[in-house]
Amino acid sequence: MAKLRNDLSGEVGAVPARMLVGRSATCFLRLSDAQVSGEHALVQWTGQGWVLRDLGSRNGTYLNGRRLPVAASSPLGRGSQIAFGDPKATFTMQDAGPPVPMALELRSRQMRESQAGLLALPNTDEPQAVVYQRDDGTWVQEAADETQGIADQELLYLDQQVWCVFLPDEAGVTPVVCAEKTLSATSFEFEVSRDEEHVVMTVVHGDERIALEPREHHYVLLVLARARAKDAALPQPERGWLSKDQLQQMLRIRPSALNVAVHRARQQLADAGVVGAAGLVEVRRGLRRFGTDRFSERPLGT
């Protein structure tokens, strides 16, 4: 993930796939210096690397002390030094890695970055919306019990907050390689104690077995998996769907706690290296289900 350091203040910030710089309120990186134009410059990911382009600013954009020609794109790398208007007011690229999904709250200027490929808003403690990428490279948002597509710099309205979402475009998408640990090629084993107080969940991919650290959300996954197993005779698209109200009653938890449990389950799976971890729990019109038929259950200790 690319990061830019303000060399005067020492502040470090993440860089979205397309970062507009200037004094305008529409800019991701807003600068108050009078030498900076309204829309001064653009830092952008090309899919191969980062480039810097001056947008016709009055006082120029500088790269490593050299003023750039207007509209010309110049490559950026780790250690590149940039200045906007005042050549002494520099920023340094501390990292030049590919961009990750992130969002900016337009009023407070809070920023959120994705964790393990999942962008939870307004935060990971009580996610009201989650943005993630599907296996086909498209981006979706999951909010208000619906899943729908989302585009770069689309606005999400959550309570009194307005979040602008920044996403890598198709040029920045890395195709899923079959050899990777994908959800579709991963199996899950549940080991359950007699009183169901303890659930051990193991991720199996080929000859690799990963015993996940026990978490409360494993029981949520077990309940969903059992519902899918109960519907085994139905066509695959119809198996295992439970309404949110049903789940809350079965688990005796609040709606917000259910959202948190689902998010943490996905994140734990993504941290284990599984590509497409968001599909572990599928969502549609107020319904939830376990995202695969590849699971088994047995008593703990057998």
PDB file of C-alpha atoms in Angstrom, residues 120-225:
ATOM      1  CA  ALA A 120     -15.822  -1.961   6.933  1.00  0.00           C
ATOM      2  CA  LEU A 121     -17.651   1.339   7.461  1.00  0.00           C
ATOM      3  CA  PRO A 122     -17.889   3.309   9.634  1.00  0.00           C
ATOM      4  CA  ASN A 123     -15.556   0.921  11.524  1.00  0.00           C
ATOM      5  CA  THR A 124     -14.817  -2.734  12.182  1.00  0.00           C
ATOM      6  CA  ASP A 125     -16.522  -2.702  15.596  1.00  0.00           C
ATOM      7  CA  GLU A 126     -19.989  -1.943  14.208  1.00  0.00           C
ATOM      8  CA  PRO A 127     -19.874  -2.272  10.423  1.00  0.00           C
ATOM      9  CA  GLN A 128     -22.958  -0.903   8.709  1.00  0.00           C
ATOM     10  CA  ALA A 129     -21.489  -1.468   5.258  1.00  0.00           C
ATOM     11  CA  VAL A 130     -18.713  -3.702   3.933  1.00  0.00           C
ATOM     12  CA  VAL A 131     -17.021  -3.226   0.573  1.00  0.00           C
ATOM     13  CA  TYR A 132     -15.091  -6.087  -1.034  1.00  0.00           C
ATOM     14  CA  GLN A 133     -14.004  -7.507  -4.376  1.00  0.00           C
ATOM     15  CA  ARG A 134     -15.538 -10.600  -5.940  1.00  0.00           C
ATOM     16  CA  ASP A 135     -13.545 -13.275  -7.744  1.00  0.00           C
ATOM     17  CA  ASP A 136     -14.443 -11.711 -11.114  1.00  0.00           C
ATOM     18  CA  GLY A 137     -12.775  -8.427 -10.130  1.00  0.00           C
ATOM     19  CA  THR A 138     -15.993  -6.445  -9.549  1.00  0.00           C
ATOM     20  CA  TRP A 139     -16.506  -4.457  -6.366  1.00  0.00           C
ATOM     21  CA  VAL A 140     -19.639  -4.734  -4.237  1.00  0.00           C
ATOM     22  CA  GLN A 141     -21.042  -3.116  -1.134  1.00  0.00           C
ATOM     23  CA  GLU A 142     -23.035  -5.037   1.417  1.00  0.00           C
ATOM     24  CA  ALA A 143     -25.349  -2.791   3.399  1.00  0.00           C
ATOM     25  CA  ALA A 144     -28.918  -2.782   4.704  1.00  0.00           C
ATOM     26  CA  ASP A 145     -29.190  -6.519   3.967  1.00  0.00           C
ATOM     27  CA  GLU A 146     -28.508  -6.011   0.267  1.00  0.00           C
ATOM     28  CA  THR A 147     -25.448  -6.631  -1.886  1.00  0.00           C
ATOM     29  CA  GLN A 148     -24.928  -4.419  -4.931  1.00  0.00           C
ATOM     30  CA  GLY A 149     -22.163  -3.114  -7.140  1.00  0.00           C
ATOM     31  CA  ILE A 150     -20.157  -0.054  -6.196  1.00  0.00           C
ATOM     32  CA  ALA A 151     -17.914   2.195  -8.274  1.00  0.00           C
ATOM     33  CA  ASP A 152     -14.783   4.147  -7.487  1.00  0.00           C
ATOM     34  CA  GLN A 153     -15.530   7.398  -5.629  1.00  0.00           C
ATOM     35  CA  GLU A 154     -19.158   6.471  -5.039  1.00  0.00           C
ATOM     36  CA  LEU A 155     -20.716   7.966  -1.901  1.00  0.00           C
ATOM     37  CA  LEU A 156     -22.121   5.885   0.955  1.00  0.00           C
ATOM     38  CA  TYR A 157     -24.514   7.584   3.394  1.00  0.00           C
ATOM     39  CA  LEU A 158     -24.343   5.968   6.846  1.00  0.00           C
ATOM     40  CA  ASP A 159     -26.283   7.717   9.619  1.00  0.00           C
ATOM     41  CA  GLN A 160     -24.931  11.265   9.712  1.00  0.00           C
ATOM     42  CA  GLN A 161     -21.762  10.423   7.806  1.00  0.00           C
ATOM     43  CA  VAL A 162     -20.951  10.571   4.100  1.00  0.00           C
ATOM     44  CA  TRP A 163     -18.130   8.293   2.943  1.00  0.00           C
ATOM     45  CA  CYS A 164     -16.412   8.540  -0.428  1.00  0.00           C
ATOM     46  CA  VAL A 165     -15.081   5.108  -1.401  1.00  0.00           C
ATOM     47  CA  PHE A 166     -11.820   4.843  -3.344  1.00  0.00           C
ATOM     48  CA  LEU A 167     -11.276   1.594  -5.241  1.00  0.00           C
ATOM     49  CA  PRO A 168      -8.528   0.289  -7.521  1.00  0.00           C
ATOM     50  CA  ASP A 169      -9.890   0.122 -11.078  1.00  0.00           C
ATOM     51  CA  GLU A 170      -9.623  -2.890 -13.390  1.00  0.00           C
ATOM     52  CA  ALA A 171      -6.028  -1.980 -14.188  1.00  0.00           C
ATOM     53  CA  GLY A 172      -5.173  -2.537 -10.546  1.00  0.00           C
ATOM     54  CA  VAL A 173      -7.017  -5.831 -10.171  1.00  0.00           C
ATOM     55  CA  THR A 174      -4.916  -8.933  -9.743  1.00  0.00           C
ATOM     56  CA  PRO A 175      -6.697 -11.936 -11.289  1.00  0.00           C
ATOM     57  CA  VAL A 176      -7.315 -14.882  -8.990  1.00  0.00           C
ATOM     58  CA  VAL A 177      -4.864 -17.678  -9.791  1.00  0.00           C
ATOM     59  CA  CYS A 178      -6.239 -21.220  -9.544  1.00  0.00           C
ATOM     60  CA  ALA A 179      -3.298 -22.316  -7.409  1.00  0.00           C
ATOM     61  CA  GLU A 180      -4.202 -19.761  -4.763  1.00  0.00           C
ATOM     62  CA  LYS A 181      -6.147 -20.709  -1.670  1.00  0.00           C
ATOM     63  CA  THR A 182      -9.601 -19.721  -2.951  1.00  0.00           C
ATOM     64  CA  LEU A 183     -12.841 -20.118  -1.051  1.00  0.00           C
ATOM     65  CA  SER A 184     -14.245 -22.403  -3.755  1.00  0.00           C
ATOM     66  CA  ALA A 185     -11.330 -24.838  -3.238  1.00  0.00           C
ATOM     67  CA  THR A 186     -11.371 -24.654   0.566  1.00  0.00           C
ATOM     68  CA  SER A 187     -13.177 -26.984   2.985  1.00  0.00           C
ATOM     69  CA  PHE A 188     -14.159 -26.395   6.604  1.00  0.00           C
ATOM     70  CA  GLU A 189     -14.249 -28.780   9.522  1.00  0.00           C
ATOM     71  CA  PHE A 190     -16.266 -28.011  12.657  1.00  0.00           C
ATOM     72  CA  GLU A 191     -15.471 -29.856  15.873  1.00  0.00           C
ATOM     73  CA  VAL A 192     -18.184 -29.243  18.465  1.00  0.00           C
ATOM     74  CA  SER A 193     -18.235 -30.053  22.179  1.00  0.00           C
ATOM     75  CA  ARG A 194     -21.240 -31.946  23.591  1.00  0.00           C
ATOM     76  CA  ASP A 195     -22.622 -28.827  25.281  1.00  0.00           C
ATOM     77  CA  GLU A 196     -21.816 -26.754  22.155  1.00  0.00           C
ATOM     78  CA  GLU A 197     -19.879 -24.298  24.282  1.00  0.00           C
ATOM     79  CA  HIS A 198     -16.716 -24.927  22.250  1.00  0.00           C
ATOM     80  CA  VAL A 199     -16.386 -24.921  18.467  1.00  0.00           C
ATOM     81  CA  VAL A 200     -13.060 -25.574  16.749  1.00  0.00           C
ATOM     82  CA  MET A 201     -12.927 -24.601  13.077  1.00  0.00           C
ATOM     83  CA  THR A 202     -10.255 -25.903  10.711  1.00  0.00           C
ATOM     84  CA  VAL A 203      -9.600 -24.628   7.188  1.00  0.00           C
ATOM     85  CA  VAL A 204      -8.512 -27.336   4.744  1.00  0.00           C
ATOM     86  CA  HIS A 205      -6.929 -26.610   1.366  1.00  0.00           C
ATOM     87  CA  GLY A 206      -5.349 -29.608  -0.326  1.00  0.00           C
ATOM     88  CA  ASP A 207      -2.862 -31.064   2.149  1.00  0.00           C
ATOM     89  CA  GLU A 208      -2.766 -27.877   4.207  1.00  0.00           C
ATOM     90  CA  ARG A 209      -4.770 -27.672   7.421  1.00  0.00           C
ATOM     91  CA  ILE A 210      -5.138 -24.449   9.420  1.00  0.00           C
ATOM     92  CA  ALA A 211      -6.801 -24.644  12.843  1.00  0.00           C
ATOM     93  CA  LEU A 212      -8.249 -21.188  13.390  1.00  0.00           C
ATOM     94  CA  GLU A 213      -7.960 -19.594  16.789  1.00  0.00           C
ATOM     95  CA  PRO A 214     -11.308 -20.173  18.576  1.00  0.00           C
ATOM     96  CA  ARG A 215     -13.699 -17.249  18.334  1.00  0.00           C
ATOM     97  CA  GLU A 216     -17.341 -16.672  19.246  1.00  0.00           C
ATOM     98  CA  HIS A 217     -18.260 -16.189  15.597  1.00  0.00           C
ATOM     99  CA  HIS A 218     -17.445 -19.836  14.873  1.00  0.00           C
ATOM    100  CA  TYR A 219     -20.754 -20.801  16.463  1.00  0.00           C
ATOM    101  CA  VAL A 220     -22.547 -18.373  14.138  1.00  0.00           C
ATOM    102  CA  LEU A 221     -20.901 -20.118  11.183  1.00  0.00           C
ATOM    103  CA  LEU A 222     -21.841 -23.526  12.592  1.00  0.00           C
ATOM    104  CA  VAL A 223     -25.509 -22.539  12.804  1.00  0.00           C
ATOM    105  CA  LEU A 224     -25.438 -21.336   9.202  1.00  0.00           C
ATOM    106  CA  ALA A 225     -23.615 -24.472   8.026  1.00  0.00           C
TER     107      ALA A 225
END
